[in-house]
Amino acid sequence: MLLCPVAVTEPVETAKALIELNKAYPDKPLIAAYMGGETLAEGARLLATNGIPTFAMPEPAIGALAGMTKYTEFLKRDLNGGINNFKPDQKTVKAVFYDVKRDKRLTLLGCEAAEVASAYGIPATPVKLSRSPEEAVVMAEEIGYPVVLKVASPKILHKTDIGGVIIGLNSASEVKTAYVTIMENTHKYLPKVIPYGVEIQKMVPRGTELIVGMTRDLQFGSMIGFGLGGIYVNLIKDVSFRLAEGLTENEIKEMIAETKAYALMKGFRGEKPVDIDAVIGVIKHLALLATDFPEIMEVDINPLIAYESGAAALDVKITLS
């Protein structure tokens, strides 16, 4: 309702009529724009005290109506994120979180984070924890060469910086040597940190490196992020965000299309396109995990390797509250 001051304007009587109209049709949104300053002030106050949003100009009134429309669309969203038939393994996640808290930690080890991700349908590359060079060899041969070895400690965020990651290992002797080297490097650069051991992971083929993550905001709740991954993520800062709860497939497609990563995913300069549906699936399942477990404060999947068919979560980090 737009009202301007002219000779026959009756702001109070108009306001009373609008109030009665609002009572007769309570399901219909009613917003008023009283453009007259003090000449219409009494009528505007009457509308406001009766619960009818009233503005001095039409632009904010239109903005309020647009906001109401968006909020209505938000409430109509599929709160299962379009994965109604998927049944996650919540028991496994609860058991892992129980063990982590019993150990008086908030950050999961790589093997624990991979187990949680897999329980929610995220294609995490399996990780095994070894506590000796000999055990590392046994696990490497079970996984199959080539393998990667990483120091296992929640206190070390950037393992590569201290020589805590060695890749491309193809034999038992290389694994043994790498295990010893990683432990020596850790003691050299971080003498106060006692690692849990060394984690072993299968080497995966190269692909398009992406990042998918979640952070819990005190005001907005859990937010899902997506963008280019790998070592340049902090330099390029190509990330888009959406609310995790009720995240729909269309919203996921929109957030992917907002990033520079999308051009690479579609196939850039003759490169083959990647499996975008697989990436969408990872984001859906991460949103479900974040919604089901409010104690998760942060998840970082970097990189998520996208292939022509499928995807692999190569490095998963999870932090609890």
Coordinates of N, CA and C in Angstrom, one line a residue, residues 10-227:
E10 N -6.6 11.0 3.8 CA -7.0 10.8 5.2 C -6.1 9.7 5.7
P11 N -4.9 10.0 6.2 CA -4.0 9.0 6.7 C -4.5 8.1 7.8
V12 N -5.2 8.7 8.8 CA -5.6 7.9 9.9 C -6.8 6.9 9.4
E13 N -7.7 7.5 8.7 CA -8.8 6.6 8.2 C -8.3 5.5 7.3
T14 N -7.3 5.9 6.5 CA -6.7 4.9 5.6 C -6.1 3.8 6.4
A15 N -5.4 4.2 7.4 CA -4.7 3.2 8.3 C -5.7 2.3 9.0
K16 N -6.8 2.8 9.4 CA -7.9 2.0 10.1 C -8.4 1.0 9.1
A17 N -8.6 1.4 7.8 CA -9.1 0.5 6.8 C -8.2 -0.6 6.5
L18 N -6.9 -0.2 6.5 CA -5.8 -1.3 6.2 C -5.8 -2.3 7.4
I19 N -5.9 -1.8 8.6 CA -5.9 -2.7 9.8 C -7.1 -3.7 9.7
E20 N -8.3 -3.2 9.3 CA -9.4 -4.1 9.2 C -9.2 -5.1 8.0
L21 N -8.6 -4.6 6.9 CA -8.3 -5.5 5.8 C -7.3 -6.6 6.2
N22 N -6.3 -6.2 7.0 CA -5.3 -7.1 7.5 C -5.9 -8.2 8.4
K23 N -6.9 -7.8 9.2 CA -7.6 -8.8 10.1 C -8.5 -9.7 9.2
A24 N -9.1 -9.2 8.2 CA -9.9 -10.1 7.3 C -9.1 -11.1 6.5
Y25 N -7.9 -10.7 6.1 CA -7.0 -11.6 5.3 C -5.6 -11.7 6.0
P26 N -5.6 -12.4 7.1 CA -4.3 -12.5 7.9 C -3.2 -13.3 7.2
D27 N -3.6 -14.1 6.2 CA -2.6 -14.9 5.5 C -1.9 -14.1 4.3
K28 N -2.4 -12.9 4.0 CA -1.9 -12.1 3.0 C -0.9 -11.1 3.5
P29 N 0.3 -11.0 3.0 CA 1.2 -10.0 3.5 C 0.8 -8.6 3.1
L30 N 0.9 -7.7 4.1 CA 0.5 -6.3 3.9 C 1.7 -5.4 4.4
I31 N 2.2 -4.6 3.5 CA 3.3 -3.6 3.8 C 2.8 -2.3 3.3
A32 N 3.1 -1.2 4.1 CA 2.6 0.1 3.8 C 3.8 1.0 3.6
A33 N 3.7 2.0 2.7 CA 4.7 3.0 2.5 C 4.0 4.4 2.6
Y34 N 4.1 5.1 3.7 CA 3.5 6.4 4.0 C 4.5 7.5 3.6
M35 N 4.4 8.1 2.5 CA 5.4 9.0 2.0 C 4.9 10.5 2.3
G36 N 5.0 10.9 3.5 CA 4.5 12.2 3.8 C 5.1 12.8 5.1
G37 N 6.1 12.2 5.7 CA 6.7 12.7 6.8 C 5.7 12.9 8.0
E38 N 5.8 14.1 8.6 CA 4.9 14.4 9.7 C 3.5 14.5 9.4
T39 N 3.1 14.8 8.1 CA 1.7 14.9 7.8 C 1.0 13.6 7.8
L40 N 1.8 12.5 7.7 CA 1.2 11.1 7.7 C 1.6 10.3 8.9
A41 N 2.3 11.0 9.8 CA 3.0 10.3 11.0 C 1.9 9.6 11.8
E42 N 0.8 10.2 12.1 CA -0.2 9.6 13.0 C -0.7 8.3 12.4
G43 N -1.0 8.3 11.2 CA -1.5 7.1 10.5 C -0.4 6.0 10.5
A44 N 0.8 6.4 10.2 CA 1.9 5.4 10.2 C 2.1 4.8 11.5
R45 N 2.0 5.6 12.6 CA 2.2 5.0 14.0 C 1.0 4.0 14.3
L46 N -0.2 4.3 13.8 CA -1.3 3.5 14.0 C -1.1 2.1 13.3
L47 N -0.6 2.1 12.1 CA -0.3 0.9 11.4 C 0.8 0.1 12.1
A48 N 1.8 0.8 12.5 CA 3.0 0.1 13.2 C 2.5 -0.6 14.5
T49 N 1.7 0.1 15.3 CA 1.2 -0.5 16.6 C 0.3 -1.6 16.4
N50 N -0.2 -1.8 15.2 CA -1.1 -2.9 14.9 C -0.4 -4.0 14.0
G51 N 0.9 -4.0 14.1 CA 1.7 -5.1 13.4 C 1.8 -5.0 12.0
I52 N 1.6 -3.9 11.3 CA 1.7 -3.7 9.9 C 3.0 -3.0 9.6
P53 N 4.0 -3.6 8.9 CA 5.3 -3.0 8.6 C 5.0 -1.7 7.8
T54 N 5.6 -0.6 8.3 CA 5.3 0.7 7.6 C 6.7 1.4 7.4
F55 N 6.8 1.9 6.1 CA 8.0 2.6 5.7 C 7.7 4.0 5.2
A56 N 8.8 4.8 5.2 CA 8.6 6.2 4.7 C 8.8 6.3 3.2
M57 N 9.4 5.3 2.6 CA 9.7 5.3 1.2 C 9.4 3.9 0.6
P58 N 9.1 3.8 -0.7 CA 8.7 2.5 -1.3 C 9.8 1.5 -1.4
E59 N 11.1 2.0 -1.6 CA 12.2 1.1 -1.9 C 12.4 0.1 -0.7
P60 N 12.5 0.6 0.6 CA 12.7 -0.4 1.7 C 11.4 -1.3 1.8
A61 N 10.2 -0.8 1.5 CA 9.1 -1.6 1.6 C 9.1 -2.8 0.6
I62 N 9.6 -2.5 -0.6 CA 9.8 -3.5 -1.6 C 10.9 -4.5 -1.2
G63 N 12.0 -4.0 -0.6 CA 13.0 -4.8 -0.1 C 12.5 -5.8 1.0
A64 N 11.7 -5.3 1.9 CA 11.1 -6.1 2.9 C 10.2 -7.2 2.4
L65 N 9.5 -6.9 1.3 CA 8.6 -7.9 0.7 C 9.5 -8.9 0.0
A66 N 10.5 -8.5 -0.6 CA 11.5 -9.5 -1.3 C 12.1 -10.4 -0.2
G67 N 12.5 -9.8 0.9 CA 13.0 -10.6 2.0 C 12.0 -11.7 2.5
M68 N 10.8 -11.3 2.6 CA 9.7 -12.2 3.1 C 9.6 -13.4 2.1
T69 N 9.6 -13.0 0.8 CA 9.5 -14.0 -0.2 C 10.7 -15.1 -0.2
K70 N 11.9 -14.5 0.0 CA 13.0 -15.4 0.1 C 13.0 -16.3 1.3
Y71 N 12.5 -15.7 2.4 CA 12.4 -16.5 3.7 C 11.3 -17.6 3.5
T72 N 10.2 -17.3 2.8 CA 9.2 -18.4 2.5 C 9.8 -19.5 1.7
E73 N 10.6 -19.1 0.7 CA 11.3 -20.2 -0.1 C 12.2 -21.0 0.7
F74 N 12.9 -20.3 1.7 CA 13.8 -21.0 2.6 C 13.1 -22.1 3.4
L75 N 11.9 -21.7 3.9 CA 11.2 -22.6 4.8 C 10.6 -23.8 4.0
K76 N 10.4 -23.6 2.7 CA 9.9 -24.7 1.9 C 11.0 -25.7 1.4
R77 N 12.2 -25.4 1.7 CA 13.3 -26.3 1.2 C 13.2 -27.7 1.8
D78 N 13.8 -28.6 1.1 CA 13.9 -30.0 1.5 C 15.0 -30.1 2.6
L79 N 14.6 -30.3 3.8 CA 15.5 -30.3 4.9 C 16.4 -31.5 4.9
N80 N 16.2 -32.5 4.1 CA 17.1 -33.6 4.0 C 18.1 -33.4 2.9
G81 N 18.1 -32.3 2.2 CA 19.1 -32.0 1.2 C 19.1 -32.8 0.0
G82 N 17.9 -33.5 -0.2 CA 17.8 -34.3 -1.4 C 18.4 -35.7 -1.3
I83 N 18.7 -36.1 -0.1 CA 19.3 -37.5 0.0 C 18.5 -38.3 1.0
N84 N 17.2 -38.3 0.7 CA 16.2 -39.0 1.6 C 16.5 -40.5 1.7
N85 N 17.1 -41.2 0.7 CA 17.3 -42.6 0.7 C 18.6 -43.0 1.4
F86 N 19.5 -42.1 1.7 CA 20.8 -42.4 2.3 C 20.7 -42.6 3.8
K87 N 21.2 -43.6 4.3 CA 21.2 -43.9 5.7 C 22.7 -43.9 6.2
P88 N 23.1 -42.8 6.9 CA 24.5 -42.8 7.4 C 24.7 -43.7 8.6
D89 N 25.9 -44.0 8.8 CA 26.3 -44.9 9.9 C 26.6 -44.0 11.1
Q90 N 25.6 -43.6 11.8 CA 25.7 -42.7 13.0 C 26.5 -43.3 14.1
K91 N 26.3 -44.6 14.3 CA 26.9 -45.3 15.4 C 28.4 -45.3 15.3
T92 N 29.0 -45.4 14.1 CA 30.4 -45.3 13.9 C 30.9 -43.9 14.3
V93 N 30.2 -42.9 13.8 CA 30.6 -41.5 14.1 C 30.6 -41.2 15.6
K94 N 29.5 -41.7 16.3 CA 29.4 -41.5 17.7 C 30.5 -42.2 18.5
A95 N 30.9 -43.4 18.0 CA 32.0 -44.1 18.7 C 33.3 -43.4 18.5
V96 N 33.6 -42.9 17.3 CA 34.8 -42.2 17.0 C 34.9 -40.9 17.9
F97 N 33.8 -40.2 18.0 CA 33.8 -38.9 18.8 C 34.0 -39.3 20.2
Y98 N 33.4 -40.4 20.7 CA 33.5 -40.8 22.1 C 35.0 -41.0 22.4
D99 N 35.7 -41.8 21.6 CA 37.1 -42.1 21.8 C 38.0 -40.9 21.8
V100 N 37.6 -39.9 20.9 CA 38.4 -38.7 20.7 C 38.3 -37.9 22.0
K101 N 37.1 -37.7 22.5 CA 36.9 -36.9 23.7 C 37.4 -37.6 25.0
R102 N 37.4 -39.0 25.0 CA 38.0 -39.7 26.1 C 39.5 -39.5 26.1
D103 N 40.0 -39.3 24.9 CA 41.5 -39.0 24.8 C 41.8 -37.6 25.1
K104 N 40.8 -36.8 25.5 CA 40.9 -35.4 25.8 C 41.5 -34.6 24.6
R105 N 40.9 -34.9 23.4 CA 41.2 -34.2 22.2 C 40.0 -33.6 21.6
L106 N 40.2 -32.5 20.8 CA 39.1 -31.9 20.0 C 39.3 -32.2 18.5
T107 N 40.6 -32.4 18.1 CA 40.9 -32.6 16.7 C 41.1 -34.1 16.4
L108 N 40.5 -34.6 15.4 CA 40.6 -36.0 15.0 C 41.9 -36.3 14.3
L109 N 42.4 -37.5 14.4 CA 43.5 -37.9 13.6 C 43.0 -38.2 12.2
G110 N 43.9 -38.3 11.3 CA 43.5 -38.5 9.9 C 42.7 -39.8 9.7
C111 N 43.1 -40.8 10.4 CA 42.4 -42.1 10.2 C 41.0 -42.0 10.8
E112 N 40.8 -41.3 11.9 CA 39.5 -41.1 12.5 C 38.6 -40.2 11.6
A113 N 39.2 -39.2 11.1 CA 38.4 -38.3 10.2 C 37.9 -39.0 8.9
A114 N 38.8 -39.8 8.4 CA 38.5 -40.6 7.2 C 37.3 -41.6 7.5
E115 N 37.4 -42.2 8.7 CA 36.3 -43.1 9.1 C 35.0 -42.4 9.3
V116 N 35.0 -41.2 9.8 CA 33.7 -40.4 10.0 C 33.2 -40.1 8.6
A117 N 34.1 -39.6 7.8 CA 33.6 -39.2 6.4 C 33.0 -40.4 5.7
S118 N 33.7 -41.5 5.7 CA 33.2 -42.7 5.0 C 31.8 -43.1 5.6
A119 N 31.6 -43.0 6.9 CA 30.3 -43.3 7.5 C 29.2 -42.5 7.0
Y120 N 29.5 -41.3 6.4 CA 28.5 -40.5 5.8 C 28.5 -40.4 4.3
G121 N 29.1 -41.4 3.7 CA 29.1 -41.5 2.3 C 30.0 -40.6 1.5
I122 N 31.0 -40.0 2.2 CA 32.0 -39.2 1.6 C 33.2 -40.1 1.2
P123 N 33.6 -40.1 -0.1 CA 34.6 -41.1 -0.5 C 36.0 -40.8 -0.1
A124 N 36.2 -41.0 1.2 CA 37.5 -40.7 1.8 C 38.5 -41.9 1.5
T125 N 39.7 -41.5 1.1 CA 40.7 -42.6 0.9 C 41.1 -43.2 2.3
P126 N 41.1 -44.5 2.4 CA 41.3 -45.1 3.7 C 42.7 -44.7 4.3
V127 N 42.7 -44.6 5.6 CA 44.0 -44.2 6.3 C 44.2 -45.2 7.4
K128 N 45.4 -45.7 7.5 CA 45.8 -46.6 8.6 C 46.8 -46.0 9.5
L129 N 46.7 -46.3 10.8 CA 47.7 -45.7 11.8 C 48.7 -46.8 12.2
S130 N 50.0 -46.5 12.0 CA 51.0 -47.5 12.4 C 51.8 -46.8 13.5
R131 N 52.4 -47.7 14.4 CA 53.1 -47.2 15.6 C 54.6 -47.7 15.5
S132 N 55.0 -48.3 14.4 CA 56.4 -48.8 14.3 C 56.7 -48.9 12.8
P133 N 58.0 -48.9 12.4 CA 58.3 -49.1 11.0 C 57.8 -50.4 10.5
E134 N 57.9 -51.5 11.3 CA 57.5 -52.8 10.9 C 55.9 -52.9 10.6
E135 N 55.2 -52.2 11.5 CA 53.7 -52.2 11.3 C 53.4 -51.4 10.1
A136 N 54.1 -50.3 9.8 CA 53.9 -49.5 8.7 C 54.0 -50.3 7.4
V137 N 55.0 -51.2 7.4 CA 55.3 -52.0 6.2 C 54.1 -53.0 6.0
V138 N 53.6 -53.6 7.0 CA 52.5 -54.5 6.9 C 51.3 -53.8 6.4
M139 N 51.0 -52.6 6.9 CA 49.8 -51.9 6.5 C 50.0 -51.4 5.0
A140 N 51.2 -51.0 4.7 CA 51.4 -50.5 3.3 C 51.2 -51.6 2.3
E141 N 51.6 -52.8 2.6 CA 51.4 -54.0 1.7 C 49.9 -54.4 1.7
E142 N 49.2 -54.2 2.8 CA 47.8 -54.4 2.7 C 47.0 -53.4 1.8
I143 N 47.5 -52.1 1.9 CA 46.9 -51.1 1.1 C 47.3 -51.2 -0.4
G144 N 48.5 -51.6 -0.6 CA 49.1 -51.7 -2.0 C 49.9 -50.4 -2.3
Y145 N 51.1 -50.7 -2.9 CA 51.9 -49.6 -3.3 C 51.4 -48.9 -4.6
P146 N 51.8 -47.6 -4.8 CA 52.6 -46.7 -3.9 C 51.7 -46.1 -2.8
V147 N 52.4 -45.7 -1.7 CA 51.7 -45.2 -0.5 C 52.3 -43.8 -0.1
V148 N 51.6 -43.2 0.8 CA 52.0 -41.9 1.4 C 52.1 -42.1 2.9
L149 N 53.1 -41.6 3.5 CA 53.2 -41.6 5.0 C 53.1 -40.2 5.5
K150 N 52.4 -40.0 6.6 CA 52.2 -38.7 7.2 C 52.3 -38.9 8.8
V151 N 52.9 -37.9 9.4 CA 52.9 -37.9 10.9 C 51.5 -37.8 11.4
A152 N 51.2 -38.5 12.5 CA 49.9 -38.5 13.1 C 49.9 -37.8 14.4
S153 N 49.4 -36.5 14.3 CA 49.3 -35.7 15.5 C 48.3 -34.6 15.3
P154 N 47.4 -34.4 16.2 CA 46.4 -33.3 16.1 C 47.0 -32.0 16.3
K155 N 48.2 -31.9 16.8 CA 48.9 -30.7 17.2 C 49.7 -30.1 16.0
I156 N 49.8 -30.9 14.9 CA 50.6 -30.5 13.7 C 49.6 -30.2 12.6
L157 N 49.4 -28.9 12.3 CA 48.5 -28.6 11.2 C 49.1 -28.7 9.8
H158 N 50.3 -28.2 9.7 CA 51.0 -28.2 8.4 C 52.1 -29.2 8.4
K159 N 51.8 -30.4 8.2 CA 52.8 -31.5 8.3 C 53.9 -31.4 7.3
T160 N 53.6 -30.9 6.1 CA 54.6 -30.8 5.0 C 55.7 -29.9 5.4
D161 N 55.4 -28.8 6.2 CA 56.4 -27.8 6.5 C 57.5 -28.4 7.4
I162 N 57.2 -29.5 8.2 CA 58.3 -30.0 9.0 C 58.8 -31.3 8.5
G163 N 58.6 -31.6 7.3 CA 59.0 -32.9 6.7 C 58.2 -34.1 7.2
G164 N 57.0 -33.8 7.6 CA 56.1 -34.9 8.1 C 55.3 -35.7 7.1
V165 N 55.6 -35.4 5.8 CA 54.8 -36.2 4.8 C 55.8 -36.6 3.7
I166 N 55.8 -37.9 3.4 CA 56.6 -38.4 2.3 C 55.8 -39.3 1.4
I167 N 55.9 -38.9 0.1 CA 55.0 -39.6 -0.9 C 55.7 -40.5 -1.8
G168 N 55.0 -41.3 -2.6 CA 55.5 -42.1 -3.6 C 56.4 -43.2 -3.2
L169 N 56.0 -43.9 -2.1 CA 56.8 -45.0 -1.5 C 56.4 -46.3 -2.2
N170 N 57.4 -47.1 -2.7 CA 57.0 -48.3 -3.5 C 57.5 -49.6 -3.0
S171 N 58.2 -49.6 -1.8 CA 58.7 -50.8 -1.3 C 58.7 -50.8 0.2
A172 N 59.0 -52.0 0.8 CA 59.0 -52.1 2.3 C 60.2 -51.3 2.9
S173 N 61.3 -51.3 2.2 CA 62.5 -50.6 2.7 C 62.3 -49.1 2.6
E174 N 61.6 -48.6 1.6 CA 61.3 -47.2 1.5 C 60.3 -46.8 2.6
V175 N 59.4 -47.6 2.9 CA 58.4 -47.3 4.0 C 59.1 -47.2 5.3
K176 N 60.0 -48.2 5.6 CA 60.7 -48.2 6.9 C 61.6 -46.9 7.0
T177 N 62.3 -46.6 6.0 CA 63.1 -45.4 6.0 C 62.3 -44.1 6.2
A178 N 61.2 -44.1 5.5 CA 60.3 -42.9 5.6 C 59.7 -42.7 7.0
Y179 N 59.3 -43.9 7.6 CA 58.8 -43.8 9.0 C 59.8 -43.2 9.9
V180 N 61.0 -43.7 9.9 CA 62.1 -43.2 10.7 C 62.4 -41.7 10.5
T181 N 62.4 -41.3 9.2 CA 62.7 -39.9 8.8 C 61.6 -39.0 9.3
I182 N 60.3 -39.4 9.2 CA 59.2 -38.6 9.7 C 59.3 -38.3 11.2
M183 N 59.6 -39.4 11.9 CA 59.7 -39.3 13.4 C 60.8 -38.4 13.8
E184 N 62.0 -38.5 13.1 CA 63.1 -37.7 13.4 C 62.9 -36.2 13.0
N185 N 62.2 -36.0 11.9 CA 61.9 -34.6 11.6 C 60.9 -33.9 12.6
T186 N 60.0 -34.7 13.0 CA 59.0 -34.2 14.0 C 59.7 -33.8 15.3
H187 N 60.6 -34.7 15.7 CA 61.4 -34.4 17.0 C 62.3 -33.2 16.8
K188 N 62.8 -33.1 15.6 CA 63.8 -32.0 15.4 C 63.1 -30.6 15.4
Y189 N 61.9 -30.5 14.7 CA 61.2 -29.2 14.6 C 60.2 -29.0 15.7
L190 N 59.7 -30.0 16.3 CA 58.7 -29.9 17.3 C 59.0 -30.9 18.4
P191 N 60.1 -30.6 19.2 CA 60.5 -31.6 20.2 C 59.5 -31.9 21.3
K192 N 58.6 -31.0 21.6 CA 57.6 -31.2 22.6 C 56.4 -32.0 22.2
V193 N 56.3 -32.2 20.9 CA 55.1 -33.0 20.4 C 55.5 -34.5 20.3
I194 N 54.6 -35.3 20.9 CA 54.8 -36.7 20.8 C 53.7 -37.3 19.8
P195 N 54.1 -37.7 18.6 CA 53.1 -38.2 17.7 C 52.5 -39.5 18.1
Y196 N 51.3 -39.7 17.6 CA 50.6 -41.0 17.8 C 51.1 -42.1 17.0
G197 N 51.9 -41.8 16.0 CA 52.5 -42.7 15.1 C 52.6 -42.1 13.7
V198 N 52.5 -42.9 12.7 CA 52.6 -42.5 11.3 C 51.4 -43.1 10.6
E199 N 50.7 -42.3 9.8 CA 49.6 -42.8 9.0 C 50.0 -43.1 7.6
I200 N 49.4 -44.2 7.1 CA 49.7 -44.7 5.8 C 48.4 -44.6 4.9
Q201 N 48.6 -44.1 3.7 CA 47.5 -43.9 2.8 C 47.9 -44.2 1.4
K202 N 47.0 -44.8 0.6 CA 47.2 -45.1 -0.8 C 47.4 -43.8 -1.6
M203 N 48.4 -43.8 -2.5 CA 48.6 -42.8 -3.4 C 47.5 -42.8 -4.4
V204 N 46.9 -41.7 -4.8 CA 45.8 -41.7 -5.7 C 46.2 -40.9 -7.0
P205 N 45.6 -41.2 -8.1 CA 46.0 -40.5 -9.4 C 45.7 -39.0 -9.3
R206 N 46.4 -38.2 -10.1 CA 46.2 -36.8 -10.1 C 44.8 -36.4 -10.7
G207 N 44.2 -35.3 -10.2 CA 43.0 -34.9 -10.7 C 42.8 -33.4 -10.4
T208 N 41.6 -32.9 -10.5 CA 41.3 -31.5 -10.2 C 41.2 -31.4 -8.7
E209 N 42.0 -30.5 -8.1 CA 42.0 -30.4 -6.6 C 41.0 -29.3 -6.2
L210 N 40.1 -29.7 -5.4 CA 39.0 -28.8 -4.9 C 39.1 -28.8 -3.3
I211 N 38.3 -27.9 -2.7 CA 38.2 -27.9 -1.3 C 36.7 -27.8 -0.9
V212 N 36.3 -28.7 0.0 CA 35.0 -28.6 0.5 C 35.1 -28.6 2.1
G213 N 34.4 -27.7 2.7 CA 34.6 -27.5 4.1 C 33.3 -27.1 4.8
M214 N 33.4 -27.1 6.2 CA 32.3 -26.7 7.0 C 32.8 -25.9 8.2
T215 N 32.2 -24.8 8.5 CA 32.5 -24.1 9.8 C 31.2 -23.7 10.4
R216 N 31.2 -23.8 11.8 CA 30.0 -23.5 12.5 C 30.0 -22.1 13.0
D217 N 29.1 -21.2 12.6 CA 29.0 -19.8 13.0 C 28.0 -19.7 14.1
L218 N 28.4 -19.0 15.2 CA 27.5 -18.9 16.3 C 26.1 -18.2 16.0
Q219 N 26.1 -17.4 15.0 CA 24.9 -16.7 14.6 C 24.1 -17.5 13.5
F220 N 24.8 -17.9 12.5 CA 24.2 -18.5 11.3 C 24.1 -20.0 11.3
G221 N 24.8 -20.7 12.2 CA 24.8 -22.1 12.2 C 26.0 -22.6 11.3
S222 N 25.8 -23.9 10.8 CA 26.9 -24.5 10.0 C 26.8 -24.0 8.6
M223 N 28.0 -23.6 8.1 CA 28.2 -23.0 6.8 C 29.0 -24.0 5.9
I224 N 28.6 -24.3 4.7 CA 29.4 -25.2 3.8 C 30.1 -24.3 2.8
G225 N 31.4 -24.6 2.7 CA 32.2 -23.8 1.7 C 32.7 -24.7 0.6
F226 N 32.9 -24.1 -0.6 CA 33.4 -24.9 -1.8 C 34.3 -24.0 -2.6
G227 N 35.4 -24.5 -3.2 CA 36.2 -23.8 -4.1 C 37.4 -24.5 -4.5

